[in-house]
Amino acid sequence: MKTLLIHCTCPDRDQAERIARALVEERLAACVSLLPGLRSVYRWQGAVESADETLLLIKTAADRFDDLQARLRALHPYELPEIVAVEIAAGLPPYLDWIVEETRTPAPSQGHTA
């Protein structure tokens, strides 16, 4: 199973934390790392802008990307959020397996009947 590392910038740490928590709670991501202190310089609507941001590093299974992207767009405050996915070419196999496992919807528990 392929895994992805997705980059997404957020306007501040609180927004980043809210989005990260939702993605992990909803099993769209196994882990989201927050990197505060980022400064972005970009062109937007014809002008060069700059902003302090927090970067999300989102780890997920490739087959969860479409759902993750849709949810990220719904949660994100930006009109056009940065959502860039890079395939993880190599990594510690048990860690990559963990990413896949943590992004699976858990099976309903089997109740015991007497």
Coordinates of N, CA and C in Angstrom, one line a residue:
M1 N 0.8 -1.2 0.0 CA 0.0 0.0 0.0 C 0.9 1.2 0.0
K2 N 0.6 2.2 -0.9 CA 1.4 3.4 -1.0 C 0.9 4.3 0.1
T3 N 1.9 5.1 0.6 CA 1.7 6.2 1.6 C 2.1 7.5 1.1
L4 N 1.5 8.6 1.7 CA 1.7 9.9 1.2 C 2.1 10.8 2.4
L5 N 2.9 11.8 2.0 CA 3.2 12.9 2.9 C 2.6 14.2 2.3
I6 N 1.7 14.8 3.0 CA 1.0 16.0 2.4 C 1.4 17.2 3.2
H7 N 1.7 18.3 2.4 CA 2.0 19.6 3.0 C 0.8 20.5 2.9
C8 N 0.6 21.2 4.0 CA -0.6 22.1 4.0 C -0.2 23.2 5.0
T9 N -0.3 24.5 4.5 CA 0.0 25.6 5.4 C -1.3 26.1 6.0
C10 N -1.2 26.6 7.3 CA -2.3 27.2 8.0 C -2.0 28.6 8.5
P11 N -2.9 29.4 8.7 CA -2.6 30.8 9.1 C -2.1 30.9 10.5
D12 N -2.3 29.9 11.4 CA -1.8 30.0 12.8 C -1.9 28.6 13.4
R13 N -1.3 28.6 14.6 CA -1.2 27.3 15.3 C -2.5 26.7 15.7
D14 N -3.4 27.6 16.1 CA -4.7 27.1 16.6 C -5.5 26.5 15.4
Q15 N -5.5 27.1 14.3 CA -6.2 26.5 13.1 C -5.5 25.2 12.7
A16 N -4.2 25.2 12.7 CA -3.4 24.0 12.4 C -3.8 22.9 13.3
E17 N -3.8 23.1 14.6 CA -4.1 22.1 15.6 C -5.6 21.6 15.4
R18 N -6.5 22.5 15.2 CA -7.9 22.1 14.9 C -8.0 21.1 13.7
I19 N -7.3 21.5 12.6 CA -7.4 20.7 11.4 C -6.7 19.3 11.7
A20 N -5.5 19.4 12.3 CA -4.7 18.2 12.5 C -5.5 17.2 13.4
R21 N -6.1 17.7 14.4 CA -6.9 16.8 15.3 C -8.1 16.2 14.6
A22 N -8.8 17.0 13.8 CA -9.9 16.4 13.0 C -9.5 15.3 12.1
L23 N -8.4 15.5 11.4 CA -7.9 14.5 10.4 C -7.5 13.2 11.1
V24 N -6.9 13.3 12.2 CA -6.5 12.1 12.9 C -7.7 11.4 13.6
E25 N -8.6 12.2 14.2 CA -9.8 11.6 14.8 C -10.6 10.9 13.8
E26 N -10.7 11.5 12.6 CA -11.5 10.9 11.5 C -10.8 9.8 10.7
R27 N -9.6 9.4 11.2 CA -8.8 8.4 10.5 C -8.4 8.7 9.1
L28 N -8.4 10.0 8.7 CA -8.0 10.4 7.4 C -6.4 10.5 7.4
A29 N -5.8 10.7 8.6 CA -4.4 10.7 8.7 C -4.0 9.9 9.9
A30 N -2.8 9.3 9.8 CA -2.3 8.5 11.0 C -1.6 9.5 11.9
C31 N -1.0 10.5 11.4 CA -0.2 11.5 12.2 C -0.1 12.8 11.4
V32 N -0.2 13.9 12.2 CA 0.0 15.2 11.6 C 1.0 16.0 12.4
S33 N 2.1 16.4 11.9 CA 3.1 17.1 12.6 C 2.9 18.6 12.3
L34 N 3.0 19.5 13.3 CA 2.8 20.9 13.1 C 4.2 21.6 13.2
L35 N 4.5 22.4 12.3 CA 5.8 23.1 12.3 C 5.5 24.6 12.3
P36 N 5.5 25.2 13.5 CA 5.2 26.7 13.5 C 6.5 27.5 13.1
G37 N 6.3 28.7 12.9 CA 7.4 29.6 12.6 C 7.7 29.7 11.1
L38 N 6.9 29.3 10.3 CA 7.1 29.3 8.8 C 6.8 30.7 8.3
R39 N 7.5 31.2 7.4 CA 7.2 32.5 6.7 C 7.1 32.2 5.3
S40 N 5.9 32.5 4.7 CA 5.7 32.2 3.3 C 5.7 33.5 2.5
V41 N 6.3 33.5 1.3 CA 6.2 34.6 0.4 C 5.6 34.1 -0.9
Y42 N 4.5 34.7 -1.4 CA 3.8 34.1 -2.5 C 3.1 35.2 -3.3
R43 N 2.7 34.9 -4.5 CA 1.9 35.8 -5.3 C 0.4 35.4 -5.2
W44 N -0.4 36.4 -4.9 CA -1.8 36.1 -4.7 C -2.6 37.3 -5.3
Q45 N -3.5 37.0 -6.3 CA -4.3 38.0 -6.9 C -3.5 39.2 -7.4
G46 N -2.4 38.9 -8.1 CA -1.5 39.9 -8.7 C -0.6 40.6 -7.8
A47 N -0.5 40.3 -6.5 CA 0.4 41.0 -5.6 C 1.3 40.0 -4.9
V48 N 2.5 40.5 -4.5 CA 3.4 39.6 -3.7 C 3.0 39.9 -2.3
E49 N 2.7 38.8 -1.6 CA 2.3 38.8 -0.2 C 3.3 38.0 0.6
S50 N 3.2 38.2 1.9 CA 3.9 37.3 2.9 C 3.1 37.1 4.1
A51 N 3.3 36.0 4.8 CA 2.5 35.7 6.0 C 3.3 34.7 6.8
D52 N 3.1 34.8 8.1 CA 3.5 33.8 9.1 C 2.5 32.7 9.1
E53 N 3.0 31.4 9.0 CA 2.1 30.3 8.9 C 2.6 29.1 9.7
T54 N 1.8 28.1 9.9 CA 2.2 26.8 10.5 C 2.0 25.8 9.4
L55 N 3.0 25.0 9.2 CA 3.0 23.9 8.2 C 2.5 22.6 8.9
L56 N 1.6 22.0 8.2 CA 1.1 20.6 8.6 C 1.9 19.6 7.7
L57 N 2.4 18.6 8.3 CA 3.0 17.5 7.6 C 2.1 16.3 7.9
I58 N 1.2 15.9 6.9 CA 0.2 14.9 7.1 C 0.6 13.6 6.5
K59 N 0.5 12.5 7.3 CA 0.9 11.2 6.8 C -0.4 10.4 6.7
T60 N -0.6 9.8 5.5 CA -1.8 9.0 5.2 C -1.5 7.9 4.2
A61 N -2.5 7.0 4.0 CA -2.4 6.0 3.0 C -2.9 6.7 1.7
A62 N -2.3 6.3 0.6 CA -2.7 6.9 -0.7 C -4.2 6.8 -1.0
D63 N -4.8 5.7 -0.7 CA -6.2 5.5 -1.0 C -7.1 6.3 -0.1
R64 N -6.6 7.1 0.8 CA -7.4 8.0 1.7 C -7.3 9.4 1.2
F65 N -6.5 9.7 0.1 CA -6.2 11.0 -0.3 C -7.4 11.8 -0.7
D66 N -8.3 11.3 -1.5 CA -9.4 12.0 -2.0 C -10.3 12.4 -0.8
D67 N -10.6 11.5 0.1 CA -11.4 11.9 1.3 C -10.7 12.9 2.1
L68 N -9.4 12.8 2.3 CA -8.6 13.7 3.1 C -8.6 15.1 2.5
Q69 N -8.4 15.1 1.2 CA -8.4 16.4 0.5 C -9.8 17.1 0.6
A70 N -10.8 16.4 0.4 CA -12.2 17.0 0.6 C -12.4 17.6 2.0
R71 N -12.0 16.8 3.0 CA -12.2 17.2 4.4 C -11.3 18.4 4.7
L72 N -10.1 18.4 4.2 CA -9.1 19.4 4.5 C -9.7 20.7 3.9
R73 N -10.2 20.7 2.7 CA -10.8 21.9 2.0 C -12.0 22.4 2.8
A74 N -12.8 21.5 3.4 CA -13.9 21.9 4.2 C -13.5 22.6 5.5
L75 N -12.4 22.1 6.1 CA -12.0 22.6 7.4 C -11.1 23.9 7.3
H76 N -10.5 24.1 6.1 CA -9.4 25.1 6.0 C -10.0 26.5 5.8
P77 N -9.5 27.5 6.4 CA -10.0 28.9 6.3 C -9.6 29.6 5.0
Y78 N -8.5 29.1 4.3 CA -8.1 29.7 3.1 C -9.0 29.4 1.9
E79 N -9.1 30.4 1.0 CA -9.9 30.2 -0.2 C -9.2 29.1 -1.1
L80 N -7.9 29.1 -1.1 CA -7.2 28.2 -1.9 C -6.0 27.6 -1.0
P81 N -6.3 26.6 -0.3 CA -5.3 26.0 0.6 C -4.2 25.3 -0.2
E82 N -3.0 25.3 0.4 CA -1.9 24.5 -0.2 C -2.2 23.0 0.3
I83 N -2.4 22.2 -0.7 CA -2.5 20.7 -0.5 C -1.6 20.1 -1.5
V84 N -0.4 19.7 -1.1 CA 0.5 19.0 -2.0 C 0.9 17.7 -1.4
A85 N 0.7 16.6 -2.2 CA 1.0 15.3 -1.7 C 2.2 14.8 -2.4
V86 N 3.1 14.1 -1.7 CA 4.3 13.5 -2.2 C 4.3 12.1 -1.8
E87 N 4.5 11.2 -2.7 CA 4.5 9.7 -2.4 C 5.7 9.4 -1.6
I88 N 5.6 8.7 -0.5 CA 6.7 8.2 0.3 C 7.4 7.1 -0.4
A89 N 8.6 7.3 -1.0 CA 9.2 6.3 -1.8 C 9.8 5.2 -0.9
A90 N 10.3 5.5 0.3 CA 10.9 4.5 1.2 C 10.7 5.0 2.6
G91 N 10.8 4.1 3.5 CA 10.7 4.4 4.9 C 10.8 3.1 5.8
L92 N 10.8 3.2 7.0 CA 10.8 2.1 7.9 C 9.5 1.3 7.7
P93 N 9.6 0.1 7.2 CA 8.4 -0.7 6.9 C 7.4 -0.7 8.0
P94 N 7.7 -1.0 9.3 CA 6.7 -1.0 10.3 C 6.0 0.3 10.5
Y95 N 6.7 1.4 10.3 CA 6.1 2.8 10.3 C 5.1 3.0 9.2
L96 N 5.5 2.6 8.0 CA 4.6 2.8 6.8 C 3.4 1.9 7.0
D97 N 3.6 0.7 7.5 CA 2.4 -0.2 7.8 C 1.5 0.4 8.9
W98 N 2.1 1.1 9.8 CA 1.3 1.8 10.9 C 0.4 2.9 10.3
I99 N 1.0 3.6 9.3 CA 0.2 4.7 8.7 C -1.0 4.1 8.0
V100 N -0.8 3.0 7.3 CA -1.9 2.4 6.6 C -3.0 1.9 7.6
E101 N -2.5 1.2 8.6 CA -3.4 0.6 9.6 C -4.2 1.7 10.3
E102 N -3.6 2.8 10.7 CA -4.3 3.9 11.4 C -5.3 4.7 10.6
T103 N -5.2 4.5 9.3 CA -6.2 5.3 8.4 C -7.3 4.3 7.9
R104 N -7.4 3.2 8.5 CA -8.5 2.2 8.2 C -9.6 2.5 9.1
T105 N -10.8 2.4 8.6 CA -12.0 2.5 9.5 C -12.1 1.2 10.3
P106 N -12.2 1.3 11.6 CA -12.2 0.1 12.4 C -13.5 -0.7 12.1
A107 N -13.3 -2.0 12.1 CA -14.4 -2.9 11.9 C -15.4 -2.8 13.1
P108 N -16.7 -3.0 12.8 CA -17.6 -3.0 14.0 C -17.2 -4.1 15.0
S109 N -17.3 -3.8 16.2 CA -17.0 -4.8 17.2 C -18.0 -5.9 17.2
Q110 N -17.5 -7.1 17.4 CA -18.4 -8.3 17.4 C -18.9 -8.5 18.8
G111 N -20.2 -8.3 19.0 CA -20.7 -8.6 20.4 C -20.9 -10.1 20.6
H112 N -20.7 -10.5 21.8 CA -20.9 -11.9 22.2 C -22.4 -12.1 22.6
T113 N -22.9 -13.1 22.1 CA -24.3 -13.5 22.4 C -24.3 -14.7 23.3
A114 N -25.2 -14.7 24.2 CA -25.3 -15.8 25.2 C -26.3 -16.8 24.7

